[in-house]
Amino acid sequence: MSGLFGGIEAGGTKFVCAVGASPEDLCEEIRFDTTTPNETISRAIEYFQVQNSKERLAAIGIASFGPVDLRRSSPTYGFITFTPKTNWAHTDFVGAIKGALDIPIGFNTDVNAAALGEYRWGAARGLNNFIYLTIGTGIGGGGMINGKLLNGLIHPEMGHIFIPHDTKIDPYPGICPFHHNCFEGLASGTALRDRWGKPAEALSAEHRAWELEAHYIALALVNYIVTLSPQRIIIGGGVMGQSNLLPVVHEKVKRMLNDYIQSPEITEEIENYIVLPGLADRAGILGAIALAEQEYRSLQQ
Ligand code: ZN
């Protein structure tokens, strides 16, 4: 049995639930607002109870906003741990779903899940070392090293790296509540809106915001490239909807690396090296399905 899987893309503003086993057969998708943990998780449980009564699910994958506890031996495994999001800190997410449905649960960060989805069906097929980055309301990053999702002490927080900030060119102080001018503080959609007084999608393609945005993204990518040596970098999220942005990032990454990384992927084909998600805006929910599949397969071994 290959199995039918359930997926939850748990975002800070919206939940998406669906069932399926691949991009071709994903169905019954529902979306609802993220309200209180009790109300939101109950809606997800009710949905899966109905789905389960039609056809037994083999596993459910949860791709969650975080920070989350991914250490299986921890007493708070499967919890959303510390989060500034009202009422959600210390929420036993996996326990609530597992308790109600008695089903194997795959659990990871939203970005690691999206990375797994891209590995399974999207732009990272055939690659064992890559990064998935999302630049939207916040900035998050995940990926794989040697075919395994990047989890360590906790999980990567790639949005919070520090990048050079020239306050003469950009006096904006940054909006990260923890670090002010980290990457997320300077380059997230929230930072763009706060700095320029309108949301990213309302900034024209010619607005000088984009040159600065490309500069910050390129600085971050160069740091990831020299640290993790990824075979590809996938960037999703609402800010990347500005189609002129990616080519400028390509050009700036090449210029900053200055031929130091001697690899044709970068020196000759950077447009195939730093790419948009192959699954487009379905990377999140398909990532959750892929987490369920991974959990199910690990239990078969
Ligand atoms: Zn930060």
Short mmCIF file of C-alpha atoms and ligand atoms in Angstrom, two decimals:
data_model
loop_
_atom_site.label_atom_id
_atom_site.label_comp_id
_atom_site.label_asym_id
_atom_site.label_seq_id
_atom_site.Cartn_x
_atom_site.Cartn_y
_atom_site.Cartn_z
CA MET A 1 0.00 0.00 0.00
CA SER A 2 1.43 3.37 -0.95
CA GLY A 3 -1.17 5.17 1.11
CA LEU A 4 -3.24 8.31 1.14
CA PHE A 5 -1.73 11.10 3.20
CA GLY A 6 -3.00 14.17 4.99
CA GLY A 7 -1.16 17.47 5.12
CA ILE A 8 -1.43 20.59 7.24
CA GLU A 9 0.33 23.76 6.17
CA ALA A 10 0.14 25.64 9.46
CA GLY A 11 0.92 29.30 8.94
CA GLY A 12 0.72 32.16 11.37
CA THR A 13 -2.26 33.67 9.55
CA LYS A 14 -3.80 30.72 7.69
CA PHE A 15 -4.07 26.93 7.84
CA VAL A 16 -4.34 24.79 4.72
CA CYS A 17 -5.38 21.12 4.99
CA ALA A 18 -5.52 18.62 2.11
CA VAL A 19 -5.25 14.92 1.34
CA GLY A 20 -3.39 13.16 -1.45
CA ALA A 21 -0.18 11.38 -2.32
CA SER A 22 1.34 13.62 -5.02
CA PRO A 23 0.84 16.98 -6.81
CA GLU A 24 -1.46 15.25 -9.32
CA ASP A 25 -4.00 13.92 -6.86
CA LEU A 26 -4.01 16.52 -4.08
CA CYS A 27 -7.66 17.18 -3.23
CA GLU A 28 -10.29 18.26 -0.71
CA GLU A 29 -8.18 21.30 0.13
CA ILE A 30 -9.60 23.64 2.76
CA ARG A 31 -8.25 26.89 4.18
CA PHE A 32 -9.15 28.74 7.35
CA ASP A 33 -7.76 31.54 9.47
CA THR A 34 -5.34 30.82 12.28
CA THR A 35 -7.22 31.89 15.42
CA THR A 36 -6.70 30.33 18.85
CA PRO A 37 -4.79 27.02 19.03
CA ASN A 38 -7.83 25.17 20.35
CA GLU A 39 -10.24 26.43 17.69
CA THR A 40 -7.75 26.13 14.80
CA ILE A 41 -6.43 22.66 15.63
CA SER A 42 -10.02 21.44 16.27
CA ARG A 43 -11.00 22.50 12.76
CA ALA A 44 -8.08 20.53 11.34
CA ILE A 45 -9.03 17.48 13.43
CA GLU A 46 -12.68 17.62 12.28
CA TYR A 47 -11.55 17.85 8.67
CA PHE A 48 -9.27 14.80 8.97
CA GLN A 49 -11.92 12.81 10.85
CA VAL A 50 -14.23 13.28 7.86
CA GLN A 51 -11.45 12.38 5.39
CA ASN A 52 -10.42 9.36 7.44
CA SER A 53 -13.99 8.05 7.44
CA LYS A 54 -14.00 8.13 3.61
CA GLU A 55 -10.60 6.48 3.23
CA ARG A 56 -8.17 5.61 6.00
CA LEU A 57 -5.15 7.96 5.96
CA ALA A 58 -1.71 6.35 6.30
CA ALA A 59 -0.14 9.39 8.03
CA ILE A 60 -0.51 13.15 8.44
CA GLY A 61 2.27 15.69 7.90
CA ILE A 62 2.37 18.99 9.75
CA ALA A 63 4.43 21.82 8.23
CA SER A 64 4.35 24.36 11.02
CA PHE A 65 5.29 27.92 11.72
CA GLY A 66 7.66 28.01 14.65
CA PRO A 67 9.85 27.84 16.49
CA VAL A 68 8.99 24.17 17.10
CA ASP A 69 10.55 21.32 19.08
CA LEU A 70 11.77 18.60 16.68
CA ARG A 71 13.81 16.49 19.13
CA ARG A 72 11.99 13.16 19.34
CA SER A 73 13.35 12.44 22.81
CA SER A 74 12.18 15.77 24.22
CA PRO A 75 9.15 15.96 26.53
CA THR A 76 7.94 18.87 24.39
CA TYR A 77 8.50 17.14 21.01
CA GLY A 78 5.87 18.35 18.54
CA PHE A 79 5.20 21.59 20.40
CA ILE A 80 5.22 25.08 19.03
CA THR A 81 7.61 26.38 21.66
CA PHE A 82 8.36 30.03 22.13
CA THR A 83 6.50 32.27 19.72
CA PRO A 84 5.43 35.88 19.96
CA LYS A 85 2.15 34.84 18.32
CA THR A 86 -0.61 35.32 20.89
CA ASN A 87 -1.76 32.13 22.67
CA TRP A 88 0.36 29.79 20.51
CA ALA A 89 3.46 29.52 22.70
CA HIS A 90 3.83 26.04 24.27
CA THR A 91 1.10 24.44 22.12
CA ASP A 92 1.25 20.63 21.87
CA PHE A 93 0.46 20.50 18.16
CA VAL A 94 1.47 16.90 17.35
CA GLY A 95 -0.04 15.56 20.60
CA ALA A 96 -3.42 17.17 19.89
CA ILE A 97 -3.67 15.71 16.36
CA LYS A 98 -2.26 12.31 17.30
CA GLY A 99 -4.50 12.07 20.36
CA ALA A 100 -7.63 12.70 18.30
CA LEU A 101 -6.79 10.63 15.22
CA ASP A 102 -4.35 7.94 16.41
CA ILE A 103 -2.26 8.14 13.25
CA PRO A 104 1.48 8.55 12.51
CA ILE A 105 2.44 12.23 12.34
CA GLY A 106 5.35 13.75 10.41
CA PHE A 107 6.32 17.11 11.85
CA ASN A 108 8.76 19.81 10.80
CA THR A 109 9.09 23.51 10.12
CA ASP A 110 7.13 24.99 7.24
CA VAL A 111 10.34 25.70 5.34
CA ASN A 112 11.91 22.28 5.90
CA ALA A 113 8.64 20.73 4.76
CA ALA A 114 8.59 22.91 1.64
CA ALA A 115 12.19 21.82 1.01
CA LEU A 116 11.11 18.18 1.25
CA GLY A 117 8.24 18.85 -1.18
CA GLU A 118 10.67 20.42 -3.64
CA TYR A 119 13.00 17.43 -3.21
CA ARG A 120 10.19 14.97 -3.84
CA TRP A 121 8.42 16.69 -6.75
CA GLY A 122 9.90 20.11 -7.49
CA ALA A 123 13.09 22.06 -8.19
CA ALA A 124 15.35 19.96 -5.94
CA ARG A 125 14.65 16.54 -7.46
CA GLY A 126 17.88 14.50 -7.60
CA LEU A 127 19.79 16.86 -5.27
CA ASN A 128 20.91 15.91 -1.77
CA ASN A 129 22.25 19.30 -0.70
CA PHE A 130 20.14 22.39 -1.21
CA ILE A 131 18.47 25.31 0.52
CA TYR A 132 14.86 26.42 0.46
CA LEU A 133 14.28 30.02 1.46
CA THR A 134 11.01 31.91 1.75
CA ILE A 135 10.85 35.69 1.72
CA GLY A 136 7.39 36.83 2.73
CA THR A 137 5.99 38.36 5.91
CA GLY A 138 9.11 36.92 7.56
CA ILE A 139 12.15 35.12 6.15
CA GLY A 140 12.72 31.42 6.81
CA GLY A 141 15.10 28.85 5.46
CA GLY A 142 15.48 25.10 5.51
CA GLY A 143 16.91 22.45 3.26
CA MET A 144 18.87 19.25 3.11
CA ILE A 145 22.40 18.15 3.78
CA ASN A 146 23.34 14.72 2.43
CA GLY A 147 19.68 13.87 1.81
CA LYS A 148 18.52 14.71 5.34
CA LEU A 149 16.45 17.70 6.36
CA LEU A 150 18.48 20.28 8.24
CA ASN A 151 17.62 19.83 11.91
CA GLY A 152 20.16 20.23 14.65
CA LEU A 153 20.14 21.85 18.03
CA ILE A 154 16.69 23.19 17.13
CA HIS A 155 16.26 23.98 13.44
CA PRO A 156 17.81 26.56 11.13
CA GLU A 157 16.73 30.18 11.50
CA MET A 158 18.28 31.41 8.28
CA GLY A 159 16.23 34.59 8.26
CA HIS A 160 18.06 35.87 11.29
CA ILE A 161 21.63 35.96 10.01
CA PHE A 162 23.40 39.29 10.23
CA ILE A 163 24.36 40.92 6.97
CA PRO A 164 26.28 44.17 6.37
CA HIS A 165 23.98 47.15 6.85
CA ASP A 166 25.28 50.48 5.54
CA THR A 167 23.13 53.01 7.38
CA LYS A 168 24.29 55.81 5.07
CA ILE A 169 22.63 54.07 2.12
CA ASP A 170 19.77 52.58 4.13
CA PRO A 171 19.05 54.39 7.40
CA TYR A 172 16.05 52.11 8.10
CA PRO A 173 16.76 50.49 11.50
CA GLY A 174 15.15 47.09 10.74
CA ILE A 175 12.01 45.49 12.12
CA CYS A 176 13.05 42.19 13.75
CA PRO A 177 11.80 42.36 17.36
CA PHE A 178 14.86 40.39 18.50
CA HIS A 179 17.74 41.79 16.40
CA HIS A 180 16.43 44.86 14.57
CA ASN A 181 18.62 44.73 11.46
CA CYS A 182 19.14 41.03 10.82
CA PHE A 183 18.25 39.74 7.30
CA GLU A 184 14.55 39.38 8.16
CA GLY A 185 14.61 42.76 9.91
CA LEU A 186 15.91 44.44 6.73
CA ALA A 187 14.48 42.43 3.85
CA SER A 188 11.20 40.71 4.83
CA GLY A 189 7.91 41.83 3.33
CA THR A 190 7.13 43.43 6.69
CA ALA A 191 10.38 45.43 6.53
CA LEU A 192 9.63 46.53 2.94
CA ARG A 193 6.18 47.79 3.94
CA ASP A 194 7.51 49.56 7.01
CA ARG A 195 10.47 51.15 5.21
CA TRP A 196 8.67 52.32 2.07
CA GLY A 197 5.16 52.88 3.46
CA LYS A 198 3.44 50.38 1.17
CA PRO A 199 3.40 46.62 0.73
CA ALA A 200 5.87 44.90 -1.60
CA GLU A 201 3.19 44.15 -4.19
CA ALA A 202 2.34 47.87 -4.43
CA LEU A 203 5.96 48.91 -5.14
CA SER A 204 6.53 49.45 -8.87
CA ALA A 205 9.21 47.43 -10.67
CA GLU A 206 11.29 50.62 -10.99
CA HIS A 207 11.13 51.52 -7.30
CA ARG A 208 14.59 51.77 -5.72
CA ALA A 209 13.37 49.35 -3.02
CA TRP A 210 14.15 46.45 -5.34
CA GLU A 211 17.83 47.24 -5.89
CA LEU A 212 18.31 47.35 -2.11
CA GLU A 213 16.22 44.20 -1.64
CA ALA A 214 18.31 42.32 -4.23
CA HIS A 215 21.46 43.54 -2.47
CA TYR A 216 20.35 42.13 0.90
CA ILE A 217 19.15 38.84 -0.59
CA ALA A 218 22.45 38.43 -2.47
CA LEU A 219 24.47 39.06 0.72
CA ALA A 220 22.49 36.39 2.55
CA LEU A 221 22.80 33.88 -0.31
CA VAL A 222 26.55 34.37 -0.55
CA ASN A 223 26.83 33.56 3.16
CA TYR A 224 24.76 30.39 2.73
CA ILE A 225 26.73 29.37 -0.38
CA VAL A 226 30.13 29.63 1.31
CA THR A 227 28.88 27.96 4.51
CA LEU A 228 26.69 25.08 3.29
CA SER A 229 27.83 24.67 -0.32
CA PRO A 230 24.30 23.94 -1.56
CA GLN A 231 23.85 22.42 -5.03
CA ARG A 232 20.86 24.72 -5.59
CA ILE A 233 19.00 27.50 -3.80
CA ILE A 234 15.21 27.71 -4.12
CA ILE A 235 13.53 30.97 -3.11
CA GLY A 236 9.79 31.30 -2.61
CA GLY A 237 7.51 33.70 -0.76
CA GLY A 238 5.43 36.70 -1.70
CA VAL A 239 8.31 39.16 -2.11
CA MET A 240 9.72 37.03 -4.96
CA GLY A 241 6.50 37.77 -6.86
CA GLN A 242 8.32 40.85 -8.20
CA SER A 243 9.63 39.16 -11.35
CA ASN A 244 12.49 41.63 -11.92
CA LEU A 245 14.04 40.77 -8.57
CA LEU A 246 15.58 37.35 -9.22
CA PRO A 247 17.74 38.35 -12.23
CA VAL A 248 19.25 41.20 -10.18
CA VAL A 249 19.96 38.74 -7.35
CA HIS A 250 21.75 36.46 -9.85
CA GLU A 251 23.95 39.28 -11.05
CA LYS A 252 24.79 40.50 -7.54
CA VAL A 253 25.58 37.04 -6.15
CA LYS A 254 28.04 36.48 -9.01
CA ARG A 255 29.63 39.86 -8.44
CA MET A 256 29.97 39.35 -4.68
CA LEU A 257 31.45 35.85 -5.03
CA ASN A 258 33.91 37.32 -7.55
CA ASP A 259 34.73 33.94 -9.13
CA TYR A 260 35.88 32.55 -5.80
CA ILE A 261 33.54 29.54 -5.99
CA GLN A 262 34.75 27.84 -9.17
CA SER A 263 31.69 25.89 -10.18
CA PRO A 264 29.95 26.13 -13.56
CA GLU A 265 26.58 26.05 -11.76
CA ILE A 266 27.41 29.53 -10.49
CA THR A 267 29.83 30.95 -13.04
CA GLU A 268 27.89 29.81 -16.13
CA GLU A 269 24.34 28.90 -15.16
CA ILE A 270 23.36 30.88 -12.12
CA GLU A 271 19.78 31.23 -13.44
CA ASN A 272 19.46 27.45 -12.91
CA TYR A 273 21.23 27.62 -9.55
CA ILE A 274 19.11 30.21 -7.74
CA VAL A 275 15.53 29.42 -8.76
CA LEU A 276 11.88 29.86 -7.82
CA PRO A 277 10.05 26.84 -6.31
CA GLY A 278 9.08 24.17 -8.85
CA LEU A 279 5.83 23.66 -6.94
CA ALA A 280 5.12 27.43 -6.88
CA ASP A 281 2.74 28.35 -4.04
CA ARG A 282 1.87 24.67 -3.42
CA ALA A 283 5.33 23.90 -1.97
CA GLY A 284 3.96 24.29 1.57
CA ILE A 285 0.98 21.95 1.43
CA LEU A 286 2.80 19.42 -0.76
CA GLY A 287 5.69 19.60 1.69
CA ALA A 288 3.28 18.60 4.45
CA ILE A 289 2.12 15.62 2.33
CA ALA A 290 5.78 14.69 1.75
CA LEU A 291 6.40 14.80 5.53
CA ALA A 292 3.51 12.39 6.03
CA GLU A 293 4.91 10.07 3.35
CA GLN A 294 8.40 10.20 4.89
CA GLU A 295 7.00 9.34 8.33
CA TYR A 296 4.92 6.49 6.92
CA ARG A 297 7.90 5.03 5.03
CA SER A 298 10.19 5.28 8.06
CA LEU A 299 7.68 3.22 10.05
CA GLN A 300 7.60 0.53 7.32
CA GLN A 301 11.35 -0.10 7.64
ZN ZN B 1 16.16 38.64 13.67
#
